[in-house]
Amino acid sequence: LYTLARNKPILQIDLDLKSLVIESLHKGQLAGGEKEQDYLLFTVPFVCNILRAVVKSRVFAPPNAWTMGLLGLLIEIHEIPDIKIALKFETELLLKDLNTSMESVKIKNILQTDNLKEKYRVEQLVSLN
């Protein structure tokens, strides 16, 4: 967490936050039923806690492209119908901490693209279990 606050990046090779969120979403969809959002209940708060550190950063504070991309993904998850309130609350709290509104974050519809599996290697990651 102090890495971002000290203006040092978290390398994608070490921890790819966007792929982590997408993978947890798809693993939950594969599980189905009551367990559909269980994976997200762990990953979304984890990613939000990491992003809270950008408040102290001059480099990673919004409108940084990396930060805004992750915020866009979290807002996409926020807008999924029937998503658990705890997940919505985490995203709203993060936006409040960053002094950013949902309207100011551009959503790229990452979750709705056709090449999602190819782009984020979701199929390979899910098949490891």
GROMACS .gro file of C-alpha atoms in nm, residues 27-84:
model
   58
   27LYS     CA    1  -1.482  -1.778  -1.147
   28GLY     CA    2  -1.792  -1.669  -0.960
   29GLN     CA    3  -2.002  -1.691  -1.274
   30LEU     CA    4  -1.875  -2.044  -1.331
   31ALA     CA    5  -1.960  -2.141  -0.974
   32GLY     CA    6  -2.311  -2.001  -1.015
   33GLY     CA    7  -2.588  -2.000  -0.760
   34GLU     CA    8  -2.528  -1.846  -0.420
   35LYS     CA    9  -2.151  -1.851  -0.463
   36GLU     CA   10  -2.156  -1.634  -0.774
   37GLN     CA   11  -2.030  -1.320  -0.601
   38ASP     CA   12  -1.818  -1.483  -0.330
   39TYR     CA   13  -1.493  -1.433  -0.520
   40LEU     CA   14  -1.571  -1.065  -0.571
   41LEU     CA   15  -1.638  -1.021  -0.199
   42PHE     CA   16  -1.266  -1.075  -0.142
   43THR     CA   17  -1.109  -0.912  -0.447
   44VAL     CA   18  -1.303  -0.587  -0.471
   45PRO     CA   19  -1.223  -0.476  -0.112
   46PHE     CA   20  -0.861  -0.583  -0.166
   47VAL     CA   21  -0.829  -0.370  -0.481
   48CYS     CA   22  -1.013  -0.079  -0.318
   49ASN     CA   23  -0.775  -0.084  -0.021
   50ILE     CA   24  -0.476  -0.076  -0.254
   51LEU     CA   25  -0.626   0.213  -0.450
   52ARG     CA   26  -0.691   0.413  -0.134
   53ALA     CA   27  -0.315   0.468  -0.114
   54VAL     CA   28  -0.322   0.685  -0.427
   55VAL     CA   29  -0.474   0.966  -0.219
   56LYS     CA   30  -0.123   1.039  -0.088
   57SER     CA   31   0.041   1.007  -0.429
   58ARG     CA   32   0.120   1.284  -0.673
   59VAL     CA   33   0.170   1.039  -0.959
   60PHE     CA   34  -0.115   0.791  -0.921
   61ALA     CA   35  -0.392   1.022  -0.802
   62PRO     CA   36  -0.679   1.068  -1.048
   63PRO     CA   37  -0.673   1.142  -1.342
   64ASN     CA   38  -0.387   0.890  -1.377
   65ALA     CA   39  -0.476   0.644  -1.656
   66TRP     CA   40  -0.394   0.331  -1.453
   67THR     CA   41  -0.604   0.448  -1.159
   68MET     CA   42  -0.893   0.559  -1.378
   69GLY     CA   43  -0.893   0.226  -1.563
   70LEU     CA   44  -0.928   0.034  -1.238
   71LEU     CA   45  -1.195   0.275  -1.116
   72GLY     CA   46  -1.384   0.224  -1.442
   73LEU     CA   47  -1.377  -0.152  -1.393
   74LEU     CA   48  -1.498  -0.120  -1.033
   75ILE     CA   49  -1.781   0.108  -1.147
   76GLU     CA   50  -1.877  -0.149  -1.413
   77ILE     CA   51  -1.905  -0.410  -1.139
   78HIS     CA   52  -2.099  -0.157  -0.929
   79GLU     CA   53  -2.356  -0.130  -1.208
   80ILE     CA   54  -2.414  -0.506  -1.244
   81PRO     CA   55  -2.777  -0.579  -1.154
   82ASP     CA   56  -2.825  -0.764  -0.823
   83ILE     CA   57  -2.466  -0.709  -0.710
   84LYS     CA   58  -2.422  -0.730  -0.335
   0.00000   0.00000   0.00000
